[in-house]
Amino acid sequence: MDQPSLAGRFLDELRAIVGARHVVSHPEDLLVYEYDGSIDRRAPLAVILPASTQEVSRVLALAYREGVPVSGRGAGTGLSGGAIAAPGGIQIGFARMNRILEVDTVNRTATVEPGVVNLDLDMHAHKFGLRYAPDPSSQRACTLGGNIAENAGGPHCLAYGATTNHVLGLEVVLEDGAVVSLGSLARETPGYDLRGVFVGSEGTFGVTTRIVVRLLPLPETVKTFLGIFPDLDSACTAVSAIIGYGIIPAALEMIDALSIRAVQNVMDAGYPPDAGAVLLVELEGLREEVEDTSREVEAALWEGGAAQVQVAEAAEHRAKLWLGRKNAFGAFGSIAPNYFLVDGVVPRTKLTQVLRQVSEISQRYAMPIANVFHAGDGNLHPIMLFDERVPGALEKALAAGGEILRICVEAGGTLTGEHGVGLEKKEYMPLVYTPEDLAAMKLARDAFAPANRLNPGKIFPDGQDHPPSPHRAAPGLYA
Amino acid sequence: MSLNAGSGFTGVDAPSPADLSRCVHCGLCLSACPTYTTLGVETESPRGRIALMKAVQDGRVGITPRVVGHWEMCLQCRACEAVCPSGVPYGRMMAATRAQVRTQGRQSAMVKGAGRLLLRGALPHPRRLRLGAGLLRLYQRCGVQWLVRSSRVLRLLPGGLAQLEAALPALSRSFFGPSGETHRALGEKRLTVGLLSGCVMPLMQADTMRASVRVLILNGCDVVVPLGQGCCGALNQHSGDLEYARRMARRNIDVFLAAGVERIVTASAGCGASMKEYHELLQDDAEYAEKARRFSELTMDITELLVSLPFAAPTARLERRVTYQDPCHLAHAQRITAPPRAILQAIPGVELVEMEQASMCCGGAGIYSAVQPELSGQILERKLGFIAETGAEVVATANPGCMMQLEQGLRRKGSTARVCHVVDLLDEGYRGEE
Ligand SMILES: Cc1cc2nc3c(=O)[nH]c(=O)nc-3n(C[C@H](O)[C@H](O)[C@H](O)COP(=O)(O)OP(=O)(O)OC[C@H]3O[C@@H](n4cnc5c(N)ncnc54)[C@H](O)[C@@H]3O)c2cc1C
Ligand code: SF4
Ligand code: SF4
């Protein structure tokens, strides 16, 4: 596609499918499609905004014919570069496919288009006394299509499981434009569970155009505890104590001192500025059940060495505590212009040890590293804070992130809990998988996308590191 | 290392590199943005508009008509600012960006024209406004308007102006204005407050201004409407005419500080938001920086002040089904959402029914409805749908621009719902007691 006339003809055909207004192709406009929520950047050839499955199918068939790679784009909140276009590739954006098509209150399911925002679905379900449980911290903006691609998690996935546990059926368009259905409304599907392998395939298997999800009834009682600790170690001890009581809270989240500072810079979430760490613990269920478990949770928090324990039952108070947690990543903008976040998972018993090693890395690299994470399932989010305009800073952040991932794997954990591999972590895959493992994964992909036209260059190590940052490129690109 | 090598921004009134680098492009603001949720393209999103500012700053793109178009499409509703987890000060970044566009002569013709005609030519000049409004009142009352509306004249006007004509609400029967006299508190006096008269409110919503005075004196405030005050300059500031906005701010600061009031009150959310930020506007003005800070600290929205007093709940009943539209510059710029609702709920008989997305912009946004008629209309349409779902007979809000926009939209739809200010209802509640 390097001849401009070819590209021009291709774009005209795309315009004929979705309408000229829904093809973004001017280089100045594409500047706003070169990033997602993370550090990698590359502008697509064009962004196509279809309105229906048919349009998606025709766009894919056309791109297939022309040999143009395609990446899906939801809200672009991804944290592994998943939505970044392949060189010369186009993005299909789902901002116009954002309707909630149906809520079935009897079977407790919802049918939605992929561009529906996670929180919009949840709020809509509330009207029927139901909820959509997976709640990534980005839920205010991220889309169901993106959630499925990344198998997104969230604080409440500790009790309810990640996205894959809530997806019943999918309509998917394959790389050549064929439309297929995966899974079904029934719990058991005869034959292969293709829905299961599709969720978390990071947009490399197919493009999701319609989704059936499970809804759950809203809990009768919700209670949130804020445990305030002098340091990270004691908060980790409290996590072990809670698990030791055999309790699985609805959510169990850790916020360290640096993250508390970032959050409190922007809003008052009610976290004490001098705390070494806070734990957010949430219990949900029937009133008596919650009351019983409450006593044990409080005891565990004190046992861990809490300096103070607050209980929030009023919806407003709970919302404030949670808003702080959910805003944490963004709030780092108040401390440094850029963050690089890794998403390693470790066994809960290794939390204390691994966090100490992270702190050692932070000192060695002279780079602040914050920790705000899903403590209940050992899903760390060490966040390197830096300024990409300082020469070498980005490389340093990447190196520190790499070391941390290695430590996670050595501790018996893995590379990513919920943000996906994408561009960012593909070179680390050999840390957890043998060449045979990776070959098996490729076979699965080839079964769905033999020509590898969907989101190529992601997940599998290929020796091609991050695309160069335009901030380090020569200025005057389009001026 | 020079961070600004090749930057397309020049001079002092430019978005600061520190503000720009505070945006971590997380995307959490996308779903709050009326232009993004309506159009679905990221060029019309907060993150996209900031990315374009950064690209200009980094010298990756010039201030081209295309880039300017995306910035001009912004409502400056600041919904993105209110939800931003990083605390990105979007409002002042966009004002500074528009200052760059303006000083570099890159505005679109529509915006340039509107700026000259309205923002410099009319709003800052109370006498010109009054004269114009007087003529307009004549025009509206004596039947010529009917003639014009039913004739072909309107079709000859450019789209935006025709829309503006349609947006013209009936002017108040008698205007309101600064008098310099003190309206004495009834009962025990608690505070002396200075009331901003403003530019359009005394002409279009004089009744609301009078209601404001009444509810304040009924709640123990001496009310002064100091002579010599003018328009707050918010619209000039939004359009990037910072120099002129500063001039207007200085005048108000002089007048109100000299009046020796304990609070400066406004019934206009847009004015309140800009007055609370005079200290930012004048931070580099050696003579005024400190005074501006004092002025901003004294400024309160009328609903905020009433709740802080606290106000007395009316005792008579006012049976009304009411829905409340959050003005952007109250909810997002000033983060005031509870006080207006508390006032409505304190009026016996008022049933407050929340509409969906109450704090989503109505599309009015200052002169936006005139310069971006198409998108403004689409955004309004969605708002009217949410209002209709509530079945409310009264739509209460707290800003003159929103009142005009909603009024215009509801009339066009043939709705009988009434639009008013929160204090209008409170005032009616009190009057029911008489
Ligand atoms: C502040 C912040 C907090 C976050 N918190 C969490 C968290 O708690 N838990 C968590 O799991 N993640 C979290 N994330 C990461 C991110 O929000 C999730 O990965 C989310 O699922 C991405 O959704 P999106 O719509 O933004 O997708 P995008 O970023 O646009 O895309 C993500 C991937 O999905 C693909 N894709 C999108 N739509 C489709 C489609 N219709 N068909 C096929 N492929 C598609 C893209 O190609 C890409 O590979 C957070 C991100 C931010 C910025
Ligand atoms: S403005 Fe705020 S919410 Fe929006 S992308 Fe930037 S940091 Fe995120
Ligand atoms: S000010 Fe309003 S219209 Fe402008 S970017 Fe922010 S949310 Fe969108």
mmCIF file of C-alpha atoms and ligand atoms in Angstrom, chain A residues 35 140 327 329-331 333 339, chain B residues 19-30 45-48 50-51 54 80-81 83-90 93, ligand 2:
data_model
loop_
_atom_site.group_PDB
_atom_site.id
_atom_site.type_symbol
_atom_site.label_atom_id
_atom_site.label_comp_id
_atom_site.label_asym_id
_atom_site.label_seq_id
_atom_site.Cartn_x
_atom_site.Cartn_y
_atom_site.Cartn_z
ATOM 1 C CA TYR A 35 -1.814 6.296 21.299
ATOM 2 C CA ARG A 140 -16.221 5.028 33.072
ATOM 3 C CA ASN A 327 -8.679 7.467 39.700
ATOM 4 C CA PHE A 329 -3.532 5.672 37.574
ATOM 5 C CA GLY A 330 -4.643 8.947 36.077
ATOM 6 C CA ALA A 331 -3.721 10.812 39.233
ATOM 7 C CA GLY A 333 -0.197 12.823 36.071
ATOM 8 C CA TYR A 339 3.818 6.504 33.659
ATOM 9 C CA ASP B 19 -0.471 21.816 32.293
ATOM 10 C CA LEU B 20 -0.028 19.970 29.020
ATOM 11 C CA SER B 21 2.190 17.289 30.450
ATOM 12 C CA ARG B 22 -0.311 16.646 33.216
ATOM 13 C CA CYS B 23 -2.515 14.812 30.729
ATOM 14 C CA VAL B 24 -1.470 11.165 30.732
ATOM 15 C CA HIS B 25 -3.812 10.303 27.812
ATOM 16 C CA CYS B 26 -5.683 7.745 29.914
ATOM 17 C CA GLY B 27 -8.917 8.434 28.049
ATOM 18 C CA LEU B 28 -11.127 8.487 31.123
ATOM 19 C CA CYS B 29 -12.614 11.818 30.035
ATOM 20 C CA LEU B 30 -13.956 10.542 26.716
ATOM 21 C CA SER B 45 -12.598 14.526 22.423
ATOM 22 C CA PRO B 46 -10.809 16.198 25.336
ATOM 23 C CA ARG B 47 -7.830 13.882 25.082
ATOM 24 C CA GLY B 48 -7.644 14.519 21.337
ATOM 25 C CA ILE B 50 -5.058 18.162 24.303
ATOM 26 C CA ALA B 51 -3.006 15.851 22.067
ATOM 27 C CA LYS B 54 0.837 19.000 22.620
ATOM 28 C CA CYS B 80 -13.707 16.548 31.067
ATOM 29 C CA GLU B 81 -11.981 18.586 33.739
ATOM 30 C CA VAL B 83 -13.838 13.753 35.745
ATOM 31 C CA CYS B 84 -10.128 13.885 34.966
ATOM 32 C CA PRO B 85 -8.258 11.724 37.472
ATOM 33 C CA SER B 86 -5.107 13.717 36.892
ATOM 34 C CA GLY B 87 -6.606 17.122 37.584
ATOM 35 C CA VAL B 88 -5.827 18.486 34.114
ATOM 36 C CA PRO B 89 -6.939 22.163 34.119
ATOM 37 C CA TYR B 90 -8.608 21.881 30.732
ATOM 38 C CA MET B 93 -5.620 25.316 28.677
HETATM 39 S S1 SF4 C 2 -7.534 15.028 30.279
HETATM 40 FE FE1 SF4 C 2 -7.388 13.802 32.117
HETATM 41 S S2 SF4 C 2 -8.894 12.178 31.812
HETATM 42 FE FE2 SF4 C 2 -8.513 13.067 29.813
HETATM 43 S S3 SF4 C 2 -6.888 11.804 28.923
HETATM 44 FE FE3 SF4 C 2 -5.881 13.546 29.939
HETATM 45 S S4 SF4 C 2 -5.395 12.790 31.982
HETATM 46 FE FE4 SF4 C 2 -6.910 11.360 31.147
#
